[in-house]
Amino acid sequence: MDRKTEVGLIREIVGLKDQKSAFLDREVTHSPISRYASPERFEREMAMIFRRKPVVAAHSSELEGQNAFIARDFLGLPLLLTRDADGEVHAFLNVCRHRGAKVEREATGCKRVFTCPYHAWSWSNRGDLRAVPQEAQGFPDLPRAERGLRRLPVAEAHGFVWIIANPDAGEMPEIDDWLSDLAPDFAWLGLNEHRIALIDTLDINANWKVLIEGGLEAYHFRVAHKKTIGSHFPDNLFTYKQFGPHMRAVLPRNAMPELGGTPEEQWILRKDANMVYTVLPNTQMLVQQDHFMWFHIEPVSEAKTRFRMATVVPNDAPRTDDMEKHWQLNHRISLTALKEDFELGEEIQAGFASRGNPTHIFGRFEGALNRFNLVIEEMLGH
Ligand code: FES
Ligand SMILES: [Fe+2]
């Protein structure tokens, strides 16, 4: 992000405060609840979005060092991510090419060779078939090149491992193209130079979009978070801008609207505001002063979402006990506030069954929710 953009974003907040106005879209809009509560709709989202678009599968620091691997089920696929001896990342289906057993049972570790627990076929961490016991007798003329682990398109960029969760998908697009002009922001934030300090996994009984929507407005802050973080933020002040399908939002803390009387040279966005980046379809980053929270969103069904919440910190932050305590405290505060959102999200989801509410209504200062939903509709071809 250049300085002009940074100052512009702050000026926008100061201006809204001067006008005593929230950031307003033109219209009130409506969102049918079928978007959040229908299994057919969910299947379509899986097929058209989660199996077709680049999704973040892991943070790079989860796959740290040569020959590291992660084996996890993700978006309904048994996934094996590896980093080879040259540091390059690969993504495979964790499925044996003999008779389909799960090749790697450990969740993480460090391996050059993966050996299937059933008949001991083995593959290198670059995916090529290395050994087949009793091959000459049992599998004469085995076309080894055709029996590599099934690959998924993969790329590593901005500190994340991106995949297309479909072995039949074509090429991975350039991630910076996919990010539509968010790449300069991510370079400015130095996302490449971060590591996960703490991570929690939560299984939530709510649609994935309900959870994302909770991060796209500040209307609820003073109400839903009144006992926790609400008082640190001015009431209902939140701006956003779309970048292709993605979004950057600015969530000012109390000091920012008051910067009007101070010299612009002293304005620092990250000092007095959080930023929320929503990278479709499954990643949100809440950028705070000295670290960011990463929300890794994995839809499980129309009413269930696996949510990984990580405190991601700069590699060059001191690795002292004091700093670890600082990250732990921040992590706990964020988790407490998020649990307030998730409790609401689960109640909203449970309420869909009543059919009492055919649509939700988004106010003019909840425009980001409508924009987010319109992007999804467009991806679904509606
Ligand atoms: S199923 Fe894996 S080696 Fe036979
Ligand atoms: Fe919230």
Short mmCIF file of C-alpha atoms and ligand atoms in Angstrom, two decimals:
data_model
loop_
_atom_site.label_atom_id
_atom_site.label_comp_id
_atom_site.label_asym_id
_atom_site.label_seq_id
_atom_site.Cartn_x
_atom_site.Cartn_y
_atom_site.Cartn_z
CA MET A 1 0.00 0.00 0.00
CA ASP A 2 1.42 3.38 -0.88
CA ARG A 3 1.38 6.36 1.44
CA LYS A 4 -1.30 8.12 -0.57
CA THR A 5 -3.69 5.19 -0.12
CA GLU A 6 -2.89 4.96 3.57
CA VAL A 7 -3.63 8.65 4.17
CA GLY A 8 -6.71 8.44 1.94
CA LEU A 9 -8.16 5.60 4.01
CA ILE A 10 -7.62 7.57 7.22
CA ARG A 11 -9.05 10.74 5.68
CA GLU A 12 -12.16 8.78 4.73
CA ILE A 13 -12.68 7.78 8.38
CA VAL A 14 -12.05 11.30 9.67
CA GLY A 15 -14.46 12.68 7.07
CA LEU A 16 -17.22 10.27 8.09
CA LYS A 17 -16.81 11.28 11.68
CA ASP A 18 -17.03 14.96 10.73
CA GLN A 19 -20.24 14.25 8.81
CA LYS A 20 -21.51 12.14 11.71
CA SER A 21 -22.20 9.40 9.19
CA ALA A 22 -21.52 5.72 8.76
CA PHE A 23 -20.06 4.51 5.43
CA LEU A 24 -23.16 4.07 3.34
CA ASP A 25 -24.06 2.08 0.28
CA ARG A 26 -26.85 3.41 -1.89
CA GLU A 27 -29.52 0.92 -1.00
CA VAL A 28 -30.96 -1.37 1.60
CA THR A 29 -30.69 -4.93 0.24
CA HIS A 30 -32.08 -8.39 0.98
CA SER A 31 -30.44 -11.77 1.21
CA PRO A 32 -32.64 -14.88 0.86
CA ILE A 33 -32.01 -17.39 3.62
CA SER A 34 -31.85 -20.20 1.05
CA ARG A 35 -28.30 -18.96 0.47
CA TYR A 36 -27.35 -20.24 3.90
CA ALA A 37 -29.58 -23.20 4.58
CA SER A 38 -29.92 -25.35 1.50
CA PRO A 39 -27.89 -28.53 0.86
CA GLU A 40 -28.32 -28.09 -2.92
CA ARG A 41 -27.01 -24.57 -2.74
CA PHE A 42 -24.06 -25.83 -0.67
CA GLU A 43 -23.23 -28.50 -3.26
CA ARG A 44 -23.25 -25.84 -5.94
CA GLU A 45 -20.92 -23.63 -3.91
CA MET A 46 -18.57 -26.57 -3.52
CA ALA A 47 -18.59 -27.38 -7.21
CA MET A 48 -18.45 -23.85 -8.60
CA ILE A 49 -16.28 -22.11 -6.01
CA PHE A 50 -14.38 -24.33 -3.58
CA ARG A 51 -13.37 -26.93 -6.19
CA ARG A 52 -12.71 -24.39 -8.90
CA LYS A 53 -11.03 -21.31 -7.42
CA PRO A 54 -7.68 -21.01 -5.66
CA VAL A 55 -8.17 -21.61 -1.94
CA VAL A 56 -5.70 -21.27 0.89
CA ALA A 57 -4.88 -24.75 2.19
CA ALA A 58 -2.26 -23.89 4.79
CA HIS A 59 0.07 -21.22 6.04
CA SER A 60 3.60 -21.58 4.70
CA SER A 61 4.96 -21.81 8.22
CA GLU A 62 2.92 -24.97 8.81
CA LEU A 63 5.14 -26.55 6.18
CA GLU A 64 8.40 -25.25 7.50
CA GLY A 65 11.75 -26.58 6.33
CA GLN A 66 12.90 -29.09 3.76
CA ASN A 67 10.87 -32.29 3.45
CA ALA A 68 8.11 -31.09 5.75
CA PHE A 69 4.63 -32.42 5.12
CA ILE A 70 1.03 -31.95 6.24
CA ALA A 71 -1.64 -34.59 5.76
CA ARG A 72 -5.14 -33.37 6.48
CA ASP A 73 -8.65 -33.72 5.22
CA PHE A 74 -9.66 -30.46 3.67
CA LEU A 75 -12.82 -29.57 1.76
CA GLY A 76 -13.72 -33.25 1.68
CA LEU A 77 -10.41 -34.32 0.15
CA PRO A 78 -7.57 -36.25 1.80
CA LEU A 79 -4.78 -33.78 1.19
CA LEU A 80 -1.03 -34.29 1.35
CA LEU A 81 1.08 -31.14 1.16
CA THR A 82 4.84 -31.53 0.92
CA ARG A 83 7.89 -29.34 0.66
CA ASP A 84 10.74 -30.98 -1.23
CA ALA A 85 14.48 -30.67 -0.61
CA ASP A 86 14.57 -27.62 -2.89
CA GLY A 87 11.88 -25.90 -0.86
CA GLU A 88 9.21 -26.28 -3.50
CA VAL A 89 5.68 -27.05 -2.35
CA HIS A 90 3.55 -29.86 -3.82
CA ALA A 91 -0.08 -30.82 -3.24
CA PHE A 92 -1.36 -34.37 -3.71
CA LEU A 93 -4.31 -36.51 -2.87
CA ASN A 94 -3.31 -38.67 0.05
CA VAL A 95 -4.59 -41.74 -1.78
CA CYS A 96 -2.50 -44.74 -2.79
CA ARG A 97 -2.27 -45.34 -6.53
CA HIS A 98 -2.35 -49.11 -5.99
CA ARG A 99 -5.65 -49.76 -4.24
CA GLY A 100 -6.47 -46.49 -2.61
CA ALA A 101 -5.27 -46.71 0.98
CA LYS A 102 -4.36 -43.52 2.81
CA VAL A 103 -0.65 -43.17 2.12
CA GLU A 104 0.30 -40.95 5.05
CA ARG A 105 -1.43 -41.32 8.38
CA GLU A 106 0.54 -38.81 10.45
CA ALA A 107 -0.81 -35.24 10.42
CA THR A 108 2.58 -33.54 10.09
CA GLY A 109 6.24 -34.43 9.99
CA CYS A 110 9.30 -34.55 7.83
CA LYS A 111 9.73 -37.21 5.12
CA ARG A 112 11.43 -37.66 1.78
CA VAL A 113 9.54 -40.83 0.98
CA PHE A 114 5.95 -41.81 1.72
CA THR A 115 5.19 -45.50 2.02
CA CYS A 116 1.68 -46.87 1.86
CA PRO A 117 0.77 -48.89 4.98
CA TYR A 118 -1.09 -51.53 2.92
CA HIS A 119 1.47 -53.05 0.47
CA ALA A 120 4.33 -50.57 0.80
CA TRP A 121 4.29 -48.84 -2.54
CA SER A 122 6.27 -45.66 -2.02
CA TRP A 123 6.57 -42.18 -3.49
CA SER A 124 9.05 -39.35 -3.16
CA ASN A 125 7.83 -36.06 -1.73
CA ARG A 126 7.78 -34.80 -5.34
CA GLY A 127 5.09 -37.39 -6.03
CA ASP A 128 6.93 -39.90 -8.22
CA LEU A 129 6.51 -43.60 -7.65
CA ARG A 130 9.73 -44.93 -6.20
CA ALA A 131 9.21 -48.56 -5.24
CA VAL A 132 6.70 -51.36 -5.73
CA PRO A 133 7.40 -54.53 -3.76
CA GLN A 134 7.62 -57.62 -6.01
CA GLU A 135 7.05 -55.45 -9.01
CA ALA A 136 8.68 -57.68 -11.63
CA GLN A 137 6.38 -60.58 -10.88
CA GLY A 138 3.19 -58.83 -9.96
CA PHE A 139 3.22 -55.75 -12.14
CA PRO A 140 5.32 -56.44 -15.23
CA ASP A 141 5.66 -53.34 -17.42
CA LEU A 142 4.04 -51.09 -14.81
CA PRO A 143 3.86 -47.59 -16.30
CA ARG A 144 5.38 -45.92 -13.26
CA ALA A 145 5.03 -42.42 -14.63
CA GLU A 146 1.26 -42.87 -14.64
CA ARG A 147 1.21 -43.95 -10.99
CA GLY A 148 2.60 -40.83 -9.38
CA LEU A 149 0.52 -39.38 -6.54
CA ARG A 150 -2.42 -37.44 -7.95
CA ARG A 151 -1.47 -33.78 -8.07
CA LEU A 152 -3.54 -30.74 -7.28
CA PRO A 153 -2.64 -27.34 -8.71
CA VAL A 154 -0.59 -25.55 -6.07
CA ALA A 155 1.25 -22.27 -5.51
CA GLU A 156 2.97 -20.61 -2.60
CA ALA A 157 2.55 -16.85 -2.28
CA HIS A 158 2.30 -14.21 0.45
CA GLY A 159 3.01 -16.75 3.15
CA PHE A 160 0.19 -19.09 2.14
CA VAL A 161 -0.08 -22.38 0.28
CA TRP A 162 -2.86 -22.15 -2.29
CA ILE A 163 -4.42 -25.10 -4.07
CA ILE A 164 -7.29 -25.83 -6.38
CA ALA A 165 -9.09 -28.62 -4.55
CA ASN A 166 -9.70 -30.71 -7.64
CA PRO A 167 -7.24 -33.07 -9.34
CA ASP A 168 -9.00 -32.45 -12.65
CA ALA A 169 -8.62 -28.68 -12.45
CA GLY A 170 -6.33 -27.11 -14.99
CA GLU A 171 -3.49 -24.75 -14.22
CA MET A 172 -3.22 -22.65 -11.11
CA PRO A 173 -3.58 -18.99 -12.10
CA GLU A 174 -0.95 -16.51 -10.93
CA ILE A 175 -1.96 -15.77 -7.36
CA ASP A 176 -1.24 -12.07 -7.78
CA ASP A 177 -3.70 -12.02 -10.69
CA TRP A 178 -6.26 -13.84 -8.58
CA LEU A 179 -5.71 -11.25 -5.82
CA SER A 180 -6.69 -8.35 -8.12
CA ASP A 181 -4.48 -5.55 -6.80
CA LEU A 182 -4.35 -6.75 -3.20
CA ALA A 183 -0.79 -8.00 -3.78
CA PRO A 184 0.80 -4.57 -3.06
CA ASP A 185 -1.03 -4.48 0.29
CA PHE A 186 0.26 -7.95 1.11
CA ALA A 187 3.80 -6.96 0.16
CA TRP A 188 3.44 -3.83 2.33
CA LEU A 189 2.33 -6.02 5.25
CA GLY A 190 5.27 -8.36 4.63
CA LEU A 191 2.96 -11.38 4.73
CA ASN A 192 5.75 -13.58 3.39
CA GLU A 193 7.74 -13.04 6.56
CA HIS A 194 5.32 -14.35 9.16
CA ARG A 195 4.83 -17.49 11.21
CA ILE A 196 1.94 -18.96 13.17
CA ALA A 197 2.42 -18.39 16.89
CA LEU A 198 -0.88 -19.91 18.05
CA ILE A 199 -3.75 -21.68 16.38
CA ASP A 200 -7.14 -23.00 17.45
CA THR A 201 -9.59 -25.09 15.49
CA LEU A 202 -13.31 -24.65 16.11
CA ASP A 203 -16.19 -26.61 14.64
CA ILE A 204 -19.13 -24.27 14.31
CA ASN A 205 -22.72 -25.10 13.49
CA ALA A 206 -23.23 -22.30 11.02
CA ASN A 207 -22.92 -21.66 7.32
CA TRP A 208 -19.53 -20.38 6.24
CA LYS A 209 -21.02 -17.18 4.82
CA VAL A 210 -22.71 -16.31 8.11
CA LEU A 211 -19.26 -16.42 9.70
CA ILE A 212 -17.64 -14.26 7.04
CA GLU A 213 -20.48 -11.76 7.20
CA GLY A 214 -19.70 -11.27 10.91
CA GLY A 215 -16.40 -9.71 9.84
CA LEU A 216 -17.90 -7.35 7.28
CA GLU A 217 -19.64 -4.76 9.41
CA ALA A 218 -19.09 -2.86 12.65
CA TYR A 219 -22.79 -2.26 13.30
CA HIS A 220 -22.80 -5.06 15.86
CA PHE A 221 -19.64 -4.10 17.73
CA ARG A 222 -21.04 -1.95 20.49
CA VAL A 223 -23.88 -4.39 21.03
CA ALA A 224 -22.60 -7.93 20.61
CA HIS A 225 -19.09 -7.16 21.89
CA LYS A 226 -20.07 -4.67 24.56
CA LYS A 227 -18.44 -6.68 27.33
CA THR A 228 -15.24 -7.38 25.41
CA ILE A 229 -13.77 -5.35 22.54
CA GLY A 230 -16.74 -3.12 21.67
CA SER A 231 -15.65 -0.07 23.63
CA HIS A 232 -12.35 0.18 21.72
CA PHE A 233 -14.13 0.98 18.47
CA PRO A 234 -16.29 3.93 17.46
CA ASP A 235 -19.89 2.96 16.91
CA ASN A 236 -20.63 1.55 13.44
CA LEU A 237 -17.62 2.98 11.66
CA PHE A 238 -16.23 0.72 8.95
CA THR A 239 -15.21 1.36 5.36
CA TYR A 240 -14.55 -1.10 2.59
CA LYS A 241 -13.33 -1.41 -0.96
CA GLN A 242 -13.60 -4.31 -3.37
CA PHE A 243 -10.66 -5.77 -5.22
CA GLY A 244 -12.16 -8.10 -7.79
CA PRO A 245 -13.95 -10.74 -5.69
CA HIS A 246 -12.00 -9.79 -2.56
CA MET A 247 -12.32 -6.96 -0.09
CA ARG A 248 -10.29 -4.72 2.17
CA ALA A 249 -12.05 -3.09 5.08
CA VAL A 250 -10.84 -0.55 7.60
CA LEU A 251 -12.07 -0.86 11.15
CA PRO A 252 -10.90 2.23 13.04
CA ARG A 253 -10.18 2.19 16.74
CA ASN A 254 -11.39 5.10 18.87
CA ALA A 255 -8.37 7.32 18.20
CA MET A 256 -8.61 7.40 14.41
CA PRO A 257 -11.69 9.61 13.89
CA GLU A 258 -10.01 12.16 16.17
CA LEU A 259 -6.89 12.46 14.02
CA GLY A 260 -8.44 15.39 12.11
CA GLY A 261 -6.58 17.99 14.17
CA THR A 262 -3.16 16.34 13.82
CA PRO A 263 -0.61 16.59 10.97
CA GLU A 264 -1.13 14.00 8.25
CA GLU A 265 2.54 13.02 8.31
CA GLN A 266 1.89 11.40 11.67
CA TRP A 267 -1.06 9.32 10.52
CA ILE A 268 -0.37 5.60 10.60
CA LEU A 269 -3.14 3.29 9.49
CA ARG A 270 -2.07 0.22 11.43
CA LYS A 271 -1.60 2.19 14.62
CA ASP A 272 -5.20 3.32 14.89
CA ALA A 273 -7.19 0.84 12.84
CA ASN A 274 -7.52 -2.84 12.14
CA MET A 275 -7.86 -3.96 8.56
CA VAL A 276 -9.95 -6.89 7.49
CA TYR A 277 -8.95 -8.58 4.26
CA THR A 278 -11.50 -11.03 2.91
CA VAL A 279 -9.82 -13.19 0.29
CA LEU A 280 -12.45 -15.31 -1.34
CA PRO A 281 -13.50 -17.89 -0.75
CA ASN A 282 -11.94 -19.08 2.49
CA THR A 283 -9.54 -16.66 4.11
CA GLN A 284 -9.96 -13.59 6.28
CA MET A 285 -7.14 -11.66 7.85
CA LEU A 286 -7.67 -9.25 10.70
CA VAL A 287 -4.56 -7.09 10.61
CA GLN A 288 -3.71 -5.57 13.96
CA GLN A 289 -0.83 -3.34 15.08
CA ASP A 290 1.98 -5.87 15.25
CA HIS A 291 0.50 -9.13 13.94
CA PHE A 292 -2.55 -10.48 12.18
CA MET A 293 -5.25 -13.00 12.92
CA TRP A 294 -5.82 -15.49 10.15
CA PHE A 295 -9.24 -17.07 9.81
CA HIS A 296 -9.07 -20.21 7.72
CA ILE A 297 -12.57 -21.21 6.77
CA GLU A 298 -13.50 -24.70 5.66
CA PRO A 299 -17.16 -25.27 4.83
CA VAL A 300 -18.25 -28.77 5.87
CA SER A 301 -21.95 -28.62 5.08
CA GLU A 302 -24.53 -25.90 4.65
CA ALA A 303 -24.77 -25.74 8.43
CA LYS A 304 -21.25 -26.64 9.57
CA THR A 305 -17.92 -24.89 9.23
CA ARG A 306 -14.46 -25.75 10.47
CA PHE A 307 -12.78 -22.54 11.48
CA ARG A 308 -9.08 -22.29 12.19
CA MET A 309 -8.02 -19.14 13.95
CA ALA A 310 -4.33 -18.34 14.06
CA THR A 311 -2.25 -15.57 15.54
CA VAL A 312 0.32 -14.94 12.82
CA VAL A 313 3.36 -12.89 13.82
CA PRO A 314 6.38 -11.37 12.06
CA ASN A 315 9.41 -13.65 11.82
CA ASP A 316 11.60 -10.86 13.14
CA ALA A 317 9.55 -10.29 16.32
CA PRO A 318 11.70 -11.30 19.31
CA ARG A 319 11.09 -14.87 20.41
CA THR A 320 11.10 -14.06 24.12
CA ASP A 321 8.81 -15.25 26.90
CA ASP A 322 7.36 -11.77 27.14
CA MET A 323 6.48 -11.74 23.46
CA GLU A 324 4.96 -15.20 23.66
CA LYS A 325 2.80 -13.98 26.55
CA HIS A 326 1.82 -10.95 24.50
CA TRP A 327 0.73 -13.17 21.58
CA GLN A 328 -1.13 -15.48 23.96
CA LEU A 329 -3.03 -12.58 25.49
CA ASN A 330 -3.96 -11.20 22.07
CA HIS A 331 -4.99 -14.62 20.88
CA ARG A 332 -7.23 -15.10 23.90
CA ILE A 333 -8.89 -11.71 23.49
CA SER A 334 -9.59 -12.39 19.81
CA LEU A 335 -10.90 -15.85 20.54
CA THR A 336 -13.25 -14.54 23.21
CA ALA A 337 -14.66 -11.91 20.85
CA LEU A 338 -14.98 -14.42 18.01
CA LYS A 339 -16.85 -16.82 20.24
CA GLU A 340 -19.41 -14.07 20.76
CA ASP A 341 -19.81 -13.93 16.98
CA PHE A 342 -19.97 -17.70 16.66
CA GLU A 343 -22.64 -18.03 19.32
CA LEU A 344 -24.73 -15.60 17.30
CA GLY A 345 -23.87 -17.41 14.08
CA GLU A 346 -25.07 -20.74 15.48
CA GLU A 347 -28.29 -19.15 16.70
CA ILE A 348 -28.86 -17.58 13.28
CA GLN A 349 -28.28 -20.94 11.60
CA ALA A 350 -30.66 -22.70 13.99
CA GLY A 351 -33.28 -20.03 13.24
CA PHE A 352 -33.26 -20.74 9.50
CA ALA A 353 -35.26 -23.92 10.06
CA SER A 354 -38.16 -21.89 11.41
CA ARG A 355 -38.64 -20.35 7.95
CA GLY A 356 -39.99 -17.30 9.75
CA ASN A 357 -37.60 -15.04 7.96
CA PRO A 358 -37.47 -15.57 4.19
CA THR A 359 -34.77 -12.94 3.74
CA HIS A 360 -32.26 -11.04 5.81
CA ILE A 361 -32.15 -7.31 5.39
CA PHE A 362 -28.82 -5.48 5.03
CA GLY A 363 -28.78 -1.80 6.02
CA ARG A 364 -26.91 0.80 3.99
CA PHE A 365 -23.94 0.55 6.36
CA GLU A 366 -23.95 -3.24 5.86
CA GLY A 367 -23.20 -2.86 2.16
CA ALA A 368 -20.12 -5.08 2.33
CA LEU A 369 -22.36 -8.05 3.18
CA ASN A 370 -24.39 -7.49 0.05
CA ARG A 371 -21.28 -7.07 -2.10
CA PHE A 372 -19.80 -10.25 -0.71
CA ASN A 373 -23.00 -12.17 -1.47
CA LEU A 374 -23.22 -10.72 -4.98
CA VAL A 375 -19.71 -11.98 -5.74
CA ILE A 376 -20.73 -15.46 -4.60
CA GLU A 377 -23.90 -15.29 -6.69
CA GLU A 378 -21.84 -14.34 -9.70
CA MET A 379 -19.43 -17.23 -9.15
CA LEU A 380 -22.43 -19.55 -8.99
CA GLY A 381 -23.65 -18.21 -12.31
CA HIS A 382 -26.86 -16.76 -10.83
S1 FES B 1 -3.10 -49.88 -1.38
FE1 FES B 1 -1.27 -48.82 -1.10
S2 FES B 1 0.24 -50.24 -1.56
FE2 FES B 1 -1.56 -51.32 -1.88
FE FE B 2 -17.93 -9.55 15.75
#
